[in-house]
mmCIF file of C-alpha atoms in Angstrom:
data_model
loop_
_atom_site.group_PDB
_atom_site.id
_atom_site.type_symbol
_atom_site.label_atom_id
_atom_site.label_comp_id
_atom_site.label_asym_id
_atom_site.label_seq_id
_atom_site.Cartn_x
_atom_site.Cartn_y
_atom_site.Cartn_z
ATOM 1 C CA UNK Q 1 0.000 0.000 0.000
ATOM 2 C CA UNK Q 2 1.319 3.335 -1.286
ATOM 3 C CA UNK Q 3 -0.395 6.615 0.806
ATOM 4 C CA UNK Q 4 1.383 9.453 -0.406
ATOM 5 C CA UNK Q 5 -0.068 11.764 2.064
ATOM 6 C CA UNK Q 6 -3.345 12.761 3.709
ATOM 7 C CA UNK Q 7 -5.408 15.949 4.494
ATOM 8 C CA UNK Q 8 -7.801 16.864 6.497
ATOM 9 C CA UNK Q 9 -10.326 19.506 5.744
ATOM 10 C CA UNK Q 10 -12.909 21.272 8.204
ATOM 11 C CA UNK Q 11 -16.047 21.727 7.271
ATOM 12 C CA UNK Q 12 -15.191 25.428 6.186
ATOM 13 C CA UNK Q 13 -12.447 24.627 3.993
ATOM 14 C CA UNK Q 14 -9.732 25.256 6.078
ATOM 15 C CA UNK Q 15 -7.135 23.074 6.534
ATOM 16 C CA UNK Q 16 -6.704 20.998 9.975
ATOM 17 C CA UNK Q 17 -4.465 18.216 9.382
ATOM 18 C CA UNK Q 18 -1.178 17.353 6.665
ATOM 19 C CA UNK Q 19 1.046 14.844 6.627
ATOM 20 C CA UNK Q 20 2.946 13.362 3.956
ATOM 21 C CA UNK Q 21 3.659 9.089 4.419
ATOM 22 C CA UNK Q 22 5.622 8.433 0.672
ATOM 23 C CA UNK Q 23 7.428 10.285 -0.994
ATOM 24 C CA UNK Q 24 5.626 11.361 -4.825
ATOM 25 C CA UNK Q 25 4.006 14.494 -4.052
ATOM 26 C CA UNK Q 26 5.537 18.271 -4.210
ATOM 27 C CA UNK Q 27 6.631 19.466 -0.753
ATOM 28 C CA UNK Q 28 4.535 22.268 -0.893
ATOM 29 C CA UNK Q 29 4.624 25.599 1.867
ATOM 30 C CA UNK Q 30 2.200 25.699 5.043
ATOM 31 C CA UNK Q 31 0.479 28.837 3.120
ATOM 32 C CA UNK Q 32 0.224 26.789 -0.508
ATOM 33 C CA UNK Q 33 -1.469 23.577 1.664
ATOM 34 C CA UNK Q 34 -3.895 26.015 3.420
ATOM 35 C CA UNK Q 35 -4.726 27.352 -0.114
ATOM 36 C CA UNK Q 36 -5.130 24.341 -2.137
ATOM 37 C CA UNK Q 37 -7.191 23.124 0.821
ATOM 38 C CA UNK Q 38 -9.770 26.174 0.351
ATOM 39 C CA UNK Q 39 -9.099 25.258 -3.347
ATOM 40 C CA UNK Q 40 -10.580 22.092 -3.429
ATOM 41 C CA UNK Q 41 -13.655 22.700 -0.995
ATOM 42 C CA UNK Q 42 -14.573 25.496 -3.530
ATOM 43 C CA UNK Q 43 -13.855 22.676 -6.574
ATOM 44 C CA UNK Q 44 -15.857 20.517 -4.143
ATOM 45 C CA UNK Q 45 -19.101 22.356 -4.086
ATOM 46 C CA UNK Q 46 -19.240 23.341 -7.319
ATOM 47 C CA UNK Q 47 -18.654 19.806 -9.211
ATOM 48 C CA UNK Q 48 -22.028 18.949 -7.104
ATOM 49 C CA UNK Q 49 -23.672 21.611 -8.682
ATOM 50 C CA UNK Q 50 -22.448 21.260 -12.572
ATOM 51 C CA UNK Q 51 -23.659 17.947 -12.427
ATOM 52 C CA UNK Q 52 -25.654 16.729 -15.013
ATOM 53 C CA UNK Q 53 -28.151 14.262 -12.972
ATOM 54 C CA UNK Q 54 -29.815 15.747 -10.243
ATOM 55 C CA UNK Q 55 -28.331 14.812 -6.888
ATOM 56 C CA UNK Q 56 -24.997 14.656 -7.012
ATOM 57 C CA UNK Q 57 -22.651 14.845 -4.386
ATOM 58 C CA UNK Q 58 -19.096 16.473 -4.696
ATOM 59 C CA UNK Q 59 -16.274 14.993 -6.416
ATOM 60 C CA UNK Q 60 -15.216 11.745 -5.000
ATOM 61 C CA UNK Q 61 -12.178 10.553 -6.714
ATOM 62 C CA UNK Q 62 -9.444 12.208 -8.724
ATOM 63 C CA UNK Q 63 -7.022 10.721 -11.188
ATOM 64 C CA UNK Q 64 -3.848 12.351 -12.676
ATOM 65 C CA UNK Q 65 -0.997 10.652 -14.433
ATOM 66 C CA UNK Q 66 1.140 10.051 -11.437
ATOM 67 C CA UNK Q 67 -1.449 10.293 -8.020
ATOM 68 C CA UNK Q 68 -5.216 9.194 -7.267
ATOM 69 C CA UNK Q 69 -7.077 11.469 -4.433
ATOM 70 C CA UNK Q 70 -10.001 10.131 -2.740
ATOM 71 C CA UNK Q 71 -12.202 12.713 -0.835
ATOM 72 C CA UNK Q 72 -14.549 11.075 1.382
ATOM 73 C CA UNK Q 73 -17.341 13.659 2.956
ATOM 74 C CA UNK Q 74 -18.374 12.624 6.564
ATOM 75 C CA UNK Q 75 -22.056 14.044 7.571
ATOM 76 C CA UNK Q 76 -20.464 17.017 9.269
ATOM 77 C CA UNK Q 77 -19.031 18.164 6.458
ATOM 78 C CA UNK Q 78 -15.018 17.059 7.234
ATOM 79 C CA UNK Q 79 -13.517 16.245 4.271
ATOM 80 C CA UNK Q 80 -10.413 13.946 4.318
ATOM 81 C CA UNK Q 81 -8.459 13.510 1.442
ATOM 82 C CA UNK Q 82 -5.880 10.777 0.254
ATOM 83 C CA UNK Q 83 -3.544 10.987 -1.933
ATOM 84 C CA UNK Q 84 -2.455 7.587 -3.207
ATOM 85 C CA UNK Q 85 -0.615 6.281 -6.165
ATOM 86 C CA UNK Q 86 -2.775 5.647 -9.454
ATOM 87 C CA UNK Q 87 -3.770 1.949 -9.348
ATOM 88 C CA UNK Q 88 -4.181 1.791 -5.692
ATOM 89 C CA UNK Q 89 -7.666 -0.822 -4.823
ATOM 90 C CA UNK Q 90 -9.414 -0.025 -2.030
ATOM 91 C CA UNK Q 91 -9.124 3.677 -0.937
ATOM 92 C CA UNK Q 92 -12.399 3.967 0.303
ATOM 93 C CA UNK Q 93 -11.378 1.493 3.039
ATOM 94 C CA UNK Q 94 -8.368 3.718 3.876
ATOM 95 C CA UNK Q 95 -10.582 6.454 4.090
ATOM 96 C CA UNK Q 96 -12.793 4.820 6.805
ATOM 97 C CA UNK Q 97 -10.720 3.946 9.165
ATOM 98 C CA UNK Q 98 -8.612 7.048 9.125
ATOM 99 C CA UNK Q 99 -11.802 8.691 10.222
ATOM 100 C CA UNK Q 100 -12.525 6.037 12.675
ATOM 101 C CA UNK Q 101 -8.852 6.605 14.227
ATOM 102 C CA UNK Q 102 -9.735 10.704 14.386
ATOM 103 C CA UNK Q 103 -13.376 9.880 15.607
ATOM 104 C CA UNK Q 104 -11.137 7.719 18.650
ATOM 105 C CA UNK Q 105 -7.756 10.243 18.631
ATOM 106 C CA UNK Q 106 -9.098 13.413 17.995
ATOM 107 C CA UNK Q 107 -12.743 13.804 18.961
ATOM 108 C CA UNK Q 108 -12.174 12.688 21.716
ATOM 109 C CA UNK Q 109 -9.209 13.773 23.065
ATOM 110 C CA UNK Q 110 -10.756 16.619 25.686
ATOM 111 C CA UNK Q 111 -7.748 19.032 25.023
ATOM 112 C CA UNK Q 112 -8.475 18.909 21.354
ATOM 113 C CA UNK Q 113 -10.476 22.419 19.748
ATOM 114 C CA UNK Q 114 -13.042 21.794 17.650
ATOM 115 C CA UNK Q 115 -12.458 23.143 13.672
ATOM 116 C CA UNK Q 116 -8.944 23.974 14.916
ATOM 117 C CA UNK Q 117 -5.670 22.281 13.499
ATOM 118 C CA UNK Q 118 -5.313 18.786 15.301
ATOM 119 C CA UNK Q 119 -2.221 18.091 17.247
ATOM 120 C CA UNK Q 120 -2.799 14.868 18.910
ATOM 121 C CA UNK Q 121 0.387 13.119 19.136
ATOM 122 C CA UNK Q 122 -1.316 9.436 19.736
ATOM 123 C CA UNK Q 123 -3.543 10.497 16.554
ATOM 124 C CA UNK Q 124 -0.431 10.794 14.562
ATOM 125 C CA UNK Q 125 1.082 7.516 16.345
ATOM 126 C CA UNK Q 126 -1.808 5.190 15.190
ATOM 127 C CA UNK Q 127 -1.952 6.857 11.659
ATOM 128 C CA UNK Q 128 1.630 6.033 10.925
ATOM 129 C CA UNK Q 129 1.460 2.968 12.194
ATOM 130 C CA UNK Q 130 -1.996 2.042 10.264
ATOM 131 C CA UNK Q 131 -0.177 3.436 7.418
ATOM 132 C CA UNK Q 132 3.079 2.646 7.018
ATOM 133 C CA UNK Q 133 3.806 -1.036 7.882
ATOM 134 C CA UNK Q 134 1.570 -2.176 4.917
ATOM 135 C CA UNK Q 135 4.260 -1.202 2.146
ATOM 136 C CA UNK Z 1 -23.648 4.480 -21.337
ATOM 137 C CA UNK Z 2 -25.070 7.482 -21.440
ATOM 138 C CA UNK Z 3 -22.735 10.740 -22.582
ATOM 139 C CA UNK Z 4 -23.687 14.050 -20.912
ATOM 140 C CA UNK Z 5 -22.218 17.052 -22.563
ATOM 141 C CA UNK Z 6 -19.062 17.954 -24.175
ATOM 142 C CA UNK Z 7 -17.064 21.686 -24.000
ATOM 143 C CA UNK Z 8 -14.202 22.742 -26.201
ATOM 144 C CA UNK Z 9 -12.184 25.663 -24.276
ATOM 145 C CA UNK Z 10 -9.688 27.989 -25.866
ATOM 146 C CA UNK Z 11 -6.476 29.136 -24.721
ATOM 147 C CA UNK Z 12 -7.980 32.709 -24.155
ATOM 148 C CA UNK Z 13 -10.065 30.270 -21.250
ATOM 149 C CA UNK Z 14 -13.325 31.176 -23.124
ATOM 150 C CA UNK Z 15 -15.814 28.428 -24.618
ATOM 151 C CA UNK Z 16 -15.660 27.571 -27.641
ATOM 152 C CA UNK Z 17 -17.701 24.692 -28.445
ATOM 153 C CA UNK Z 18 -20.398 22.933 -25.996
ATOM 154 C CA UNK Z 19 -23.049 20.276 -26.444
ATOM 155 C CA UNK Z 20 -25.134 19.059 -24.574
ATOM 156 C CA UNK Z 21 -26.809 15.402 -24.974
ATOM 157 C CA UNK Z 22 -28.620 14.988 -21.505
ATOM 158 C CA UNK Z 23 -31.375 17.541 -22.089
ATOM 159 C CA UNK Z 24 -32.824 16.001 -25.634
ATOM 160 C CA UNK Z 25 -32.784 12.795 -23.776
ATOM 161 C CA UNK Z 26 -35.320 14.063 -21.377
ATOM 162 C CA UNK Z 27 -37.217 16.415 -23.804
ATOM 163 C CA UNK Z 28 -36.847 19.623 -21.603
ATOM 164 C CA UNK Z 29 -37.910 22.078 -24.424
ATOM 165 C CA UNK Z 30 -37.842 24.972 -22.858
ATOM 166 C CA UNK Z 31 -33.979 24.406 -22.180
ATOM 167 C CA UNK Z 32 -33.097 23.380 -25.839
ATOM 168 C CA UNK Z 33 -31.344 25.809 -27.765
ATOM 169 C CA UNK Z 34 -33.394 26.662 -31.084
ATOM 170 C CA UNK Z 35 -31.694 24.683 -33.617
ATOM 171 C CA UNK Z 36 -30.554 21.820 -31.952
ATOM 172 C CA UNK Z 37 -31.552 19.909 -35.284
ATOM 173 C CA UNK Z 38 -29.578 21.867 -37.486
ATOM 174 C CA UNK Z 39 -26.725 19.911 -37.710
ATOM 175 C CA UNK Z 40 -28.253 17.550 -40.430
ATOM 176 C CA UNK Z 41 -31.154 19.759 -41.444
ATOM 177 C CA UNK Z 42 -30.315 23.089 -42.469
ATOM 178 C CA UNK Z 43 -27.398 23.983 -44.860
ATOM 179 C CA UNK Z 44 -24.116 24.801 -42.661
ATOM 180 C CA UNK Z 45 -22.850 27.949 -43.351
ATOM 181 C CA UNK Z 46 -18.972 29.096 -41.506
ATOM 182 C CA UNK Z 47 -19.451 32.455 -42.070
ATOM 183 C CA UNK Z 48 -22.769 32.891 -40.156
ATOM 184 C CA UNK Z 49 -22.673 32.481 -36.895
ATOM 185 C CA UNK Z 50 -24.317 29.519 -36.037
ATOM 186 C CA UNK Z 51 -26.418 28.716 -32.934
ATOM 187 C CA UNK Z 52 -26.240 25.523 -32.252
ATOM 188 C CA UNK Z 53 -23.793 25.671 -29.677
ATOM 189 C CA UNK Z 54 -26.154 26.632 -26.966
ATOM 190 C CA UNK Z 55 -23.603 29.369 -26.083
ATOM 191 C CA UNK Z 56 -25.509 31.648 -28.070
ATOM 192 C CA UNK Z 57 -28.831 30.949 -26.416
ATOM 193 C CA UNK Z 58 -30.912 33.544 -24.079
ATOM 194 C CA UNK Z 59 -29.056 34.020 -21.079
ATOM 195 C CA UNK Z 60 -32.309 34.891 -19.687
ATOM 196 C CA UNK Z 61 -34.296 31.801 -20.289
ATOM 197 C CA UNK Z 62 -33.667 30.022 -16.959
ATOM 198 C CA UNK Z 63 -33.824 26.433 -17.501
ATOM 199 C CA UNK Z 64 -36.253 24.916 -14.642
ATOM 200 C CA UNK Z 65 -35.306 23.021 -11.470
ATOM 201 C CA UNK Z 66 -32.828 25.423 -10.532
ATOM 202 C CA UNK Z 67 -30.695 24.990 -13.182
ATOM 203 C CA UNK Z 68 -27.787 27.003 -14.437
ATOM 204 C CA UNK Z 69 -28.027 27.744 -18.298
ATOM 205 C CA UNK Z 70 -26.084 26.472 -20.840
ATOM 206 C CA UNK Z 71 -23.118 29.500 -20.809
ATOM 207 C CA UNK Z 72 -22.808 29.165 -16.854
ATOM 208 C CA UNK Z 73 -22.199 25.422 -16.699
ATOM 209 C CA UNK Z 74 -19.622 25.910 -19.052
ATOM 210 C CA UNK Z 75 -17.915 28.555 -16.986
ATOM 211 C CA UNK Z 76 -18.428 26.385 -13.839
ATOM 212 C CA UNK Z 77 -16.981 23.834 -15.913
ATOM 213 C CA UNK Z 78 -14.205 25.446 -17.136
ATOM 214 C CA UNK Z 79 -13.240 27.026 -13.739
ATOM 215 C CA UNK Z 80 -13.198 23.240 -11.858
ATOM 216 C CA UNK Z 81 -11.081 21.404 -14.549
ATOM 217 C CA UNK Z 82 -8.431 24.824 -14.581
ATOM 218 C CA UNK Z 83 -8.298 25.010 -10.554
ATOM 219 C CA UNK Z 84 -8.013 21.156 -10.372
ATOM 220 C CA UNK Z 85 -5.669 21.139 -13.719
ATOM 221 C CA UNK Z 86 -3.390 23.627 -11.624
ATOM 222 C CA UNK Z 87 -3.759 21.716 -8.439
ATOM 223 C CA UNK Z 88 -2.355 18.625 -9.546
ATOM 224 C CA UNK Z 89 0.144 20.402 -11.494
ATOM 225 C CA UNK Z 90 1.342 22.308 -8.297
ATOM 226 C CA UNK Z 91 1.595 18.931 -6.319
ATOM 227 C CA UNK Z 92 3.390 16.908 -8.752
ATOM 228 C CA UNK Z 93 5.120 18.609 -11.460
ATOM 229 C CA UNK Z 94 4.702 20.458 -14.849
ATOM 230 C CA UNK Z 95 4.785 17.272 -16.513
ATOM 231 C CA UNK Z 96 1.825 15.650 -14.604
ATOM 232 C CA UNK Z 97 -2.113 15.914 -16.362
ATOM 233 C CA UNK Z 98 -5.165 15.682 -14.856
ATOM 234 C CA UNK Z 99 -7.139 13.037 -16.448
ATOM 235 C CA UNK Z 100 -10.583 13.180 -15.312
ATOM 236 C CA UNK Z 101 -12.909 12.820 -11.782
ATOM 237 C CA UNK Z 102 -15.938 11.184 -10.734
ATOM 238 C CA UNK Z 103 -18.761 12.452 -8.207
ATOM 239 C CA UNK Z 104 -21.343 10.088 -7.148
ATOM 240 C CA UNK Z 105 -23.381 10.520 -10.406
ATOM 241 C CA UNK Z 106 -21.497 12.097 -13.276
ATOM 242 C CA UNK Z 107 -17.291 11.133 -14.625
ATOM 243 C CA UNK Z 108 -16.019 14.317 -16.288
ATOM 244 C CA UNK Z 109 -12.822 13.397 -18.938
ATOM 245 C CA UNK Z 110 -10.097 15.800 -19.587
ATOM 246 C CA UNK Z 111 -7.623 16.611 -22.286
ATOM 247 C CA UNK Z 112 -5.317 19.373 -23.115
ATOM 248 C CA UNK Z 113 -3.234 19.571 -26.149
ATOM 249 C CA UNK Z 114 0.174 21.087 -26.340
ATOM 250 C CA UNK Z 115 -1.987 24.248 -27.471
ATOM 251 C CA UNK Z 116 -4.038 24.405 -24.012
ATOM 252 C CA UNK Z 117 -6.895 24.012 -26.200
ATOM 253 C CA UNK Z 118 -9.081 22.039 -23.112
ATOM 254 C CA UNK Z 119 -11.688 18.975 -24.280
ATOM 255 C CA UNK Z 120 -14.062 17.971 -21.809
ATOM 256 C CA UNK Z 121 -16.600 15.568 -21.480
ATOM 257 C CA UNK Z 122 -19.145 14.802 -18.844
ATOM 258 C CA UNK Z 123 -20.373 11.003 -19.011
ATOM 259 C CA UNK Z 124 -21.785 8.298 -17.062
ATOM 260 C CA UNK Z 125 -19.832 7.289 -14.114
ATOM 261 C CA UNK Z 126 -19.197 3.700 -15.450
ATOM 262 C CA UNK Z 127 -17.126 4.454 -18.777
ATOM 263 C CA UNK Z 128 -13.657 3.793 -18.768
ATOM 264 C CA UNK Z 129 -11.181 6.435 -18.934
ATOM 265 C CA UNK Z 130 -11.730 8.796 -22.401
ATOM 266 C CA UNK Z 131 -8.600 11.010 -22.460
ATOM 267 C CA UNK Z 132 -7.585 8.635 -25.895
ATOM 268 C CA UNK Z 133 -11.248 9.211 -26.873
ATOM 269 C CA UNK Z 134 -10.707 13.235 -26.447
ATOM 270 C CA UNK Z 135 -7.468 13.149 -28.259
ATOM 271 C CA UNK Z 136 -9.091 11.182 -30.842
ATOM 272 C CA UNK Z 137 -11.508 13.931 -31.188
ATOM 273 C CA UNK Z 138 -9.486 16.412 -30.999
ATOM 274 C CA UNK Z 139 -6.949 15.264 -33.893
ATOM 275 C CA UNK Z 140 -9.851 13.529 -36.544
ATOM 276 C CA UNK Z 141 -12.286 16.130 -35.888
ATOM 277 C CA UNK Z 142 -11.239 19.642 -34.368
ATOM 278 C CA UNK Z 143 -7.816 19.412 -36.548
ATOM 279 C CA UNK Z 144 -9.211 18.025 -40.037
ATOM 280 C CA UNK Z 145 -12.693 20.261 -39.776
ATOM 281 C CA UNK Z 146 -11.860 23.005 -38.081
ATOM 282 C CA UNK Z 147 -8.234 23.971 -38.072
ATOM 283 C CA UNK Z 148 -7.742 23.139 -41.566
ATOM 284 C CA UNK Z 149 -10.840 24.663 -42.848
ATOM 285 C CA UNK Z 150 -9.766 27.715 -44.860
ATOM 286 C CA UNK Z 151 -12.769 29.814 -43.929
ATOM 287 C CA UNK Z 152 -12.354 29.522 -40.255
ATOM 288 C CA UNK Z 153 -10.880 31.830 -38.471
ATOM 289 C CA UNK Z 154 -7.838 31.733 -36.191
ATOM 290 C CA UNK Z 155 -9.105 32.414 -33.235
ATOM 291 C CA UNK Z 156 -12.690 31.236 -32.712
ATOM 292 C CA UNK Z 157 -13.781 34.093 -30.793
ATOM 293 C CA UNK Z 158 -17.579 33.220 -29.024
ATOM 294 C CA UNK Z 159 -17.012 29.846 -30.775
ATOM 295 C CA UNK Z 160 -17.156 31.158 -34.294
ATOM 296 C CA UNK Z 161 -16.242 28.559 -37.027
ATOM 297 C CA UNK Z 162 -16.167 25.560 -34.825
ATOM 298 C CA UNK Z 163 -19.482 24.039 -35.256
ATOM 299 C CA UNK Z 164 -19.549 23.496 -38.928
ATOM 300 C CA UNK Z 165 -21.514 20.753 -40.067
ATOM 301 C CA UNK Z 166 -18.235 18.108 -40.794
ATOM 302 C CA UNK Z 167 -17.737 18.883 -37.172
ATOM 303 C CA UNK Z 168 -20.781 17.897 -35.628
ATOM 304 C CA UNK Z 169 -21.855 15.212 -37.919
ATOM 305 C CA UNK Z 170 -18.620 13.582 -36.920
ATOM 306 C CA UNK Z 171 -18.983 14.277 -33.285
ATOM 307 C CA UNK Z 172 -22.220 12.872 -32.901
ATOM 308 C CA UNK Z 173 -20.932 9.384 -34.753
ATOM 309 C CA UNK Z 174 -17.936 9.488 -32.956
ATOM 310 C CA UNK Z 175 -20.290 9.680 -29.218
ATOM 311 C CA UNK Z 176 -22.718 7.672 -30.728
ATOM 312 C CA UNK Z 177 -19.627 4.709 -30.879
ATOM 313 C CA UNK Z 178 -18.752 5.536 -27.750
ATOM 314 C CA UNK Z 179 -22.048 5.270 -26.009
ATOM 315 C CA UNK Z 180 -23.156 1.669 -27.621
ATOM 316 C CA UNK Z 181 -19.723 0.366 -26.431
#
């Protein structure tokens, strides 16, 4: 399993959470994350509302030549992203339980600010070590 | 598999070409732009300035259900795939392209020549990747019908010259292919 990095969005777009797992990706500034955060929330609502069909939700997975990103929406509105290498199966499964681990490491850890960027230490323990030893 | 709509953007980021499939499909009248038959019907003409592409429809006529028109789905369009195109480019390199995303309903393709000449194409979330189908498009029909018509002009300012008749005959085979594949 190659996870080139993940993000984690609040529901206003701003940007909570960044890490990078694999190399692949740009090292990019703290300002150029925050903005391609807002970037893609704005992308986000809008590909729901070009859609052709009525009822669409926001865009759900993205494919270049050399990365994949799967956004998956929780009810609340956080969006986490993954970036992952093209022909990565199984994403969505990723996606799950890295929102189970900040539903258990960051919601509720009683020090931790709501909307505000997370810096749980055993949040960032379990998600390298869900991560990582699968390469 | 059903094919939603297609744009053709220019390097000046304006549209050039779109059409729309969805709408005749469900027989929204109200929404179709006048001459939607004209393709086979009426004589094609490059110097008049033809209406079928929908961008030249009444901004006015609201099309129901809360629907943008035809000219602001297009810029919608066009701003997504050139904030996502840059996005992708910013995280992994000049030489990286975005290829296309899917939403829980709708897969929109995406190709740019060396030109930045942009081909989109909105589709059913099942077909398979289209970039080749885009290129194909792009170098059997917009090259041999448009570019090297000698009445068309350089620059297709408001999307003047692109829908001549070769154009979109051979668009709508070329989709029609597509879609019974």
């Amino acid at each position: 399993m190659v996870i080139l990095s993940i993000l984690i969005l609040n529901k206003a777009g701003g940007l909570i959470y960044q890490r990078d797992f694999n190399e692949g990706l740009n090292k990019l500034s703290s300002n150029d994350y925050l903005v391609l955060a807002g970037t893609f929330h704005g992308v986000h609502a809008i590909t729901s509302r070009i859609s052709p069909v009525p009822g669409s939700g926001g865009l759900e997975v993205l494919e270049s030549d050399q990365f994949r990103v799967q956004c998956f929406q929780t009810l609340t509105g956080t969006k986490f992203l993954i970036f992952a290498e093209p022909h990565q199966p199984n994403i969505d499964v990723i996606c799950r339980r890295v929102y189970e681990l900040y539903a258990d490491y960051v919601m509720k850890n009683p020090f931790y600010q709501i909307e505000m960027p997370i810096r749980c230490e055993q949040f960032d323990r379990q998600l390298v070590a869900y991560i990582k030893p699968k390469q | 598999m059903p094919i939603y709509s297609f744009y053709i953007f220019d390097r000046h980021c304006e549209c050039i070409y779109v059409k729309q499939w969805l709408e005749r499909e469900r027989e929204r009248s109200s929404f179709r732009p006048q001459t939607a038959n004209s393709t086979i019907s009426s004589p094609a003409t490059l110097s008049e300035k033809r209406v079928s592409t929908p961008i030249d429809a009444p901004t006015n006529a609201r099309p129901p259900h809360g629907r943008l028109s035809v000219q602001d789905d297009a810029k919608l369009v066009f701003g997504v795939v050139f904030s996502l195109r840059n996005m992708v480019r910013k995280l992994s390199g000049p030489d990286d392209n975005f290829i296309s995303y899917r939403t829980s309903s709708y897969k929109l393709h995406y190709y740019e020549t060396p030109t930045n000449l942009k081909f989109v194409m909105l589709t059913d979330i099942r077909m398979d990747n289209l970039r080749v189908a885009l290129h194909q498009i792009y170098i059997n029909l917009y090259v041999e019908f448009v570019t090297k018509n000698p009445l068309s002009p350089v620059e297709h300012k408001g999307g003047e010259g692109v829908a001549c008749e070769l154009f979109e005959l051979g668009l709508e085979r070329f989709v029609q292919t597509i879609q019974d594949v």
